[in-house]
mmCIF file of C-alpha atoms in Angstrom:
data_model
loop_
_atom_site.group_PDB
_atom_site.id
_atom_site.type_symbol
_atom_site.label_atom_id
_atom_site.label_comp_id
_atom_site.label_asym_id
_atom_site.label_seq_id
_atom_site.Cartn_x
_atom_site.Cartn_y
_atom_site.Cartn_z
ATOM 1 C CA LEU G 1 112.996 112.101 101.527
ATOM 2 C CA ILE G 2 109.731 113.561 100.223
ATOM 3 C CA ALA G 3 110.904 113.154 96.585
ATOM 4 C CA LEU G 4 112.523 109.756 97.034
ATOM 5 C CA SER G 5 110.185 107.668 99.224
ATOM 6 C CA PRO G 6 107.205 107.466 96.767
ATOM 7 C CA ARG G 7 109.576 106.474 93.985
ATOM 8 C CA ILE G 8 111.094 103.620 96.099
ATOM 9 C CA ALA G 9 107.565 102.468 97.089
ATOM 10 C CA ARG G 10 106.614 102.535 93.417
ATOM 11 C CA TRP G 11 109.505 100.203 92.520
ATOM 12 C CA PHE G 12 107.925 97.573 94.684
ATOM 13 C CA HIS G 13 104.482 98.001 93.149
ATOM 14 C CA PRO G 14 104.253 95.131 90.505
ATOM 15 C CA GLU G 15 101.760 96.557 88.131
ATOM 16 C CA VAL G 16 102.318 98.375 84.852
ATOM 17 C CA TRP G 17 99.824 100.250 82.719
ATOM 18 C CA MET G 18 98.798 99.076 79.268
ATOM 19 C CA GLU G 19 100.578 101.927 77.506
ATOM 20 C CA ASP G 20 103.931 101.183 79.132
ATOM 21 C CA SER G 21 104.613 98.292 76.889
ATOM 22 C CA ALA G 22 103.965 100.370 73.775
ATOM 23 C CA TYR G 23 106.255 103.209 74.900
ATOM 24 C CA ILE G 24 109.054 100.852 75.772
ATOM 25 C CA TYR G 25 108.540 98.960 72.483
ATOM 26 C CA HIS G 26 108.922 102.301 70.589
ATOM 27 C CA ALA G 27 112.317 102.792 72.156
ATOM 28 C CA PHE G 28 113.260 99.220 71.305
ATOM 29 C CA THR G 29 112.291 99.640 67.647
ATOM 30 C CA LEU G 30 114.492 102.696 67.396
ATOM 31 C CA MET G 31 117.327 100.714 68.939
ATOM 32 C CA SER G 32 116.711 98.045 66.283
ATOM 33 C CA GLY G 33 117.124 100.577 63.421
ATOM 34 C CA GLN G 34 113.478 100.997 62.535
ATOM 35 C CA GLN G 35 112.217 104.382 61.446
ATOM 36 C CA PRO G 36 109.379 106.124 63.383
ATOM 37 C CA PHE G 37 106.068 106.453 61.520
ATOM 38 C CA ILE G 38 107.375 104.323 58.760
ATOM 39 C CA ASP G 39 108.211 100.954 60.328
ATOM 40 C CA SER G 40 106.116 101.409 63.448
ATOM 41 C CA ILE G 41 103.112 103.285 64.675
ATOM 42 C CA TYR G 42 103.826 106.208 67.011
ATOM 43 C CA ALA G 43 101.399 108.304 69.009
ATOM 44 C CA HIS G 44 103.990 111.001 69.836
ATOM 45 C CA PRO G 45 106.983 112.600 68.202
ATOM 46 C CA PRO G 46 109.922 110.196 68.751
ATOM 47 C CA ALA G 47 112.461 112.484 70.470
ATOM 48 C CA LEU G 48 111.750 111.124 73.943
ATOM 49 C CA ASP G 49 111.731 107.587 72.589
ATOM 50 C CA ARG G 50 115.154 108.172 71.020
ATOM 51 C CA PHE G 51 116.427 109.316 74.416
ATOM 52 C CA VAL G 52 114.987 106.231 76.028
ATOM 53 C CA ALA G 53 116.495 104.065 73.349
ATOM 54 C CA PHE G 54 119.902 105.587 74.174
ATOM 55 C CA ILE G 55 119.383 104.854 77.914
ATOM 56 C CA ASN G 56 118.249 101.330 77.040
ATOM 57 C CA SER G 57 121.381 100.780 74.966
ATOM 58 C CA ILE G 58 123.401 101.447 78.105
ATOM 59 C CA PHE G 59 121.270 99.693 80.746
ATOM 60 C CA GLY G 60 119.163 97.268 78.761
ATOM 61 C CA VAL G 61 115.531 97.274 77.752
ATOM 62 C CA SER G 62 113.319 96.716 80.752
ATOM 63 C CA TYR G 63 110.431 98.231 82.683
ATOM 64 C CA ARG G 64 112.849 98.872 85.465
ATOM 65 C CA THR G 65 115.094 101.006 83.300
ATOM 66 C CA ALA G 66 112.131 103.120 82.165
ATOM 67 C CA GLU G 67 110.850 103.381 85.660
ATOM 68 C CA ILE G 68 114.162 104.538 87.104
ATOM 69 C CA LEU G 69 114.351 107.147 84.346
ATOM 70 C CA SER G 70 110.855 108.394 85.189
ATOM 71 C CA SER G 71 111.695 108.374 88.912
ATOM 72 C CA PHE G 72 114.795 110.450 88.289
ATOM 73 C CA VAL G 73 112.700 113.024 86.399
ATOM 74 C CA MET G 74 110.069 113.055 89.092
ATOM 75 C CA ILE G 75 112.687 113.646 91.782
ATOM 76 C CA ILE G 76 114.158 116.565 89.881
ATOM 77 C CA THR G 77 110.626 118.026 89.449
ATOM 78 C CA THR G 78 109.776 117.604 93.188
ATOM 79 C CA LEU G 79 112.954 119.553 93.987
ATOM 80 C CA CYS G 80 112.131 122.282 91.546
ATOM 81 C CA ILE G 81 108.614 122.555 92.945
ATOM 82 C CA TYR G 82 110.081 122.860 96.435
ATOM 83 C CA GLN G 83 112.486 125.607 95.242
ATOM 84 C CA LEU G 84 109.776 127.485 93.395
ATOM 85 C CA SER G 85 107.420 127.386 96.383
ATOM 86 C CA ARG G 86 110.186 128.190 98.882
ATOM 87 C CA LYS G 87 110.992 131.441 97.114
ATOM 88 C CA GLU G 88 107.375 132.622 97.133
ATOM 89 C CA THR G 89 106.188 131.170 100.499
ATOM 90 C CA ASN G 90 107.709 129.568 103.565
ATOM 91 C CA LYS G 91 109.428 126.212 104.091
ATOM 92 C CA TRP G 92 106.295 124.422 105.323
ATOM 93 C CA ILE G 93 104.176 125.393 102.352
ATOM 94 C CA ALA G 94 107.024 124.485 100.048
ATOM 95 C CA LEU G 95 107.311 121.040 101.634
ATOM 96 C CA ALA G 96 103.515 120.560 101.330
ATOM 97 C CA ALA G 97 103.659 121.552 97.622
ATOM 98 C CA ALA G 98 106.548 119.154 96.962
ATOM 99 C CA ALA G 99 104.775 116.357 98.893
ATOM 100 C CA ALA G 100 101.435 116.978 97.006
ATOM 101 C CA PHE G 101 103.256 116.457 93.663
ATOM 102 C CA SER G 102 105.541 113.609 94.785
ATOM 103 C CA PHE G 103 102.821 111.591 96.540
ATOM 104 C CA SER G 104 100.286 112.159 93.752
ATOM 105 C CA PRO G 105 98.324 108.962 92.986
ATOM 106 C CA LEU G 106 98.741 109.615 89.292
ATOM 107 C CA LEU G 107 102.507 109.462 89.647
ATOM 108 C CA PHE G 108 102.389 106.429 91.795
ATOM 109 C CA ARG G 109 99.760 104.193 90.265
ATOM 110 C CA TYR G 110 99.741 104.711 86.594
ATOM 111 C CA HIS G 111 102.669 104.563 84.148
ATOM 112 C CA VAL G 112 106.071 103.011 84.778
ATOM 113 C CA PHE G 113 107.331 105.277 82.012
ATOM 114 C CA GLU G 114 105.552 108.617 82.261
ATOM 115 C CA ARG G 115 105.885 110.930 79.319
ATOM 116 C CA GLU G 116 103.962 113.718 81.057
ATOM 117 C CA VAL G 117 106.558 114.110 83.832
ATOM 118 C CA PHE G 118 109.098 115.196 81.286
ATOM 119 C CA THR G 119 106.926 118.129 80.291
ATOM 120 C CA VAL G 120 106.267 119.055 83.968
ATOM 121 C CA MET G 121 110.070 118.861 84.652
ATOM 122 C CA PHE G 122 110.889 121.228 81.810
ATOM 123 C CA ALA G 123 108.097 123.569 82.893
ATOM 124 C CA SER G 124 109.350 123.664 86.520
ATOM 125 C CA ILE G 125 112.936 124.183 85.438
ATOM 126 C CA SER G 126 111.785 126.944 83.155
ATOM 127 C CA PHE G 127 109.816 128.705 85.869
ATOM 128 C CA LEU G 128 112.777 128.262 88.296
ATOM 129 C CA ILE G 129 115.131 129.942 85.769
ATOM 130 C CA VAL G 130 112.585 132.795 85.232
ATOM 131 C CA GLN G 131 112.143 133.182 88.940
ATOM 132 C CA THR G 132 115.910 133.378 89.437
ATOM 133 C CA LYS G 133 116.791 135.448 86.365
ATOM 134 C CA ASN G 134 113.506 137.332 85.857
ATOM 135 C CA SER G 135 113.613 136.777 82.129
ATOM 136 C CA LEU G 136 110.563 135.968 80.096
ATOM 137 C CA GLU G 137 112.704 135.343 77.022
ATOM 138 C CA ILE G 138 114.511 132.421 78.744
ATOM 139 C CA LEU G 139 111.126 130.880 79.683
ATOM 140 C CA LEU G 140 109.880 131.124 76.153
ATOM 141 C CA ALA G 141 113.143 129.720 74.773
ATOM 142 C CA VAL G 142 113.093 126.748 77.111
ATOM 143 C CA PHE G 143 109.426 126.010 76.470
ATOM 144 C CA THR G 144 109.972 126.246 72.696
ATOM 145 C CA ILE G 145 112.992 123.985 72.715
ATOM 146 C CA GLU G 146 111.226 121.509 74.991
ATOM 147 C CA HIS G 147 108.202 121.288 72.732
ATOM 148 C CA ILE G 148 110.189 121.103 69.567
ATOM 149 C CA VAL G 149 112.497 118.368 70.883
ATOM 150 C CA PHE G 150 110.252 116.226 73.025
ATOM 151 C CA PHE G 151 106.700 116.700 71.924
#
């Protein structure tokens, strides 16, 4: 409920940020066969845009599709933060940490499609793996792959 309620509330918030259109347009240009950095200006490496283009090819190009994708990633991250905190503290502190992330004004107010949450998701999954497996090599491998692929 902590992870889901802010996302549902955000779906009813009618505003989008000025960068949202550009990010969604980048995915659209990839769907249209244009090449990144050649046919269109990009501020980031296009791997995430390619993923969004794939999602858009299934569900259609819209703010709602991008927002649901971002929401899904935020929910996964909130659950990871809870698990990470739960292993190191108690249930109440873990719930407070998950709520602090999930109800963050930055996640609620700003972008419909938030690139940053993908990095936070990979980081939390990486730390969860390390916490479970106690392997620094796994953490470095996941971080390296994440930065090569997405950013």
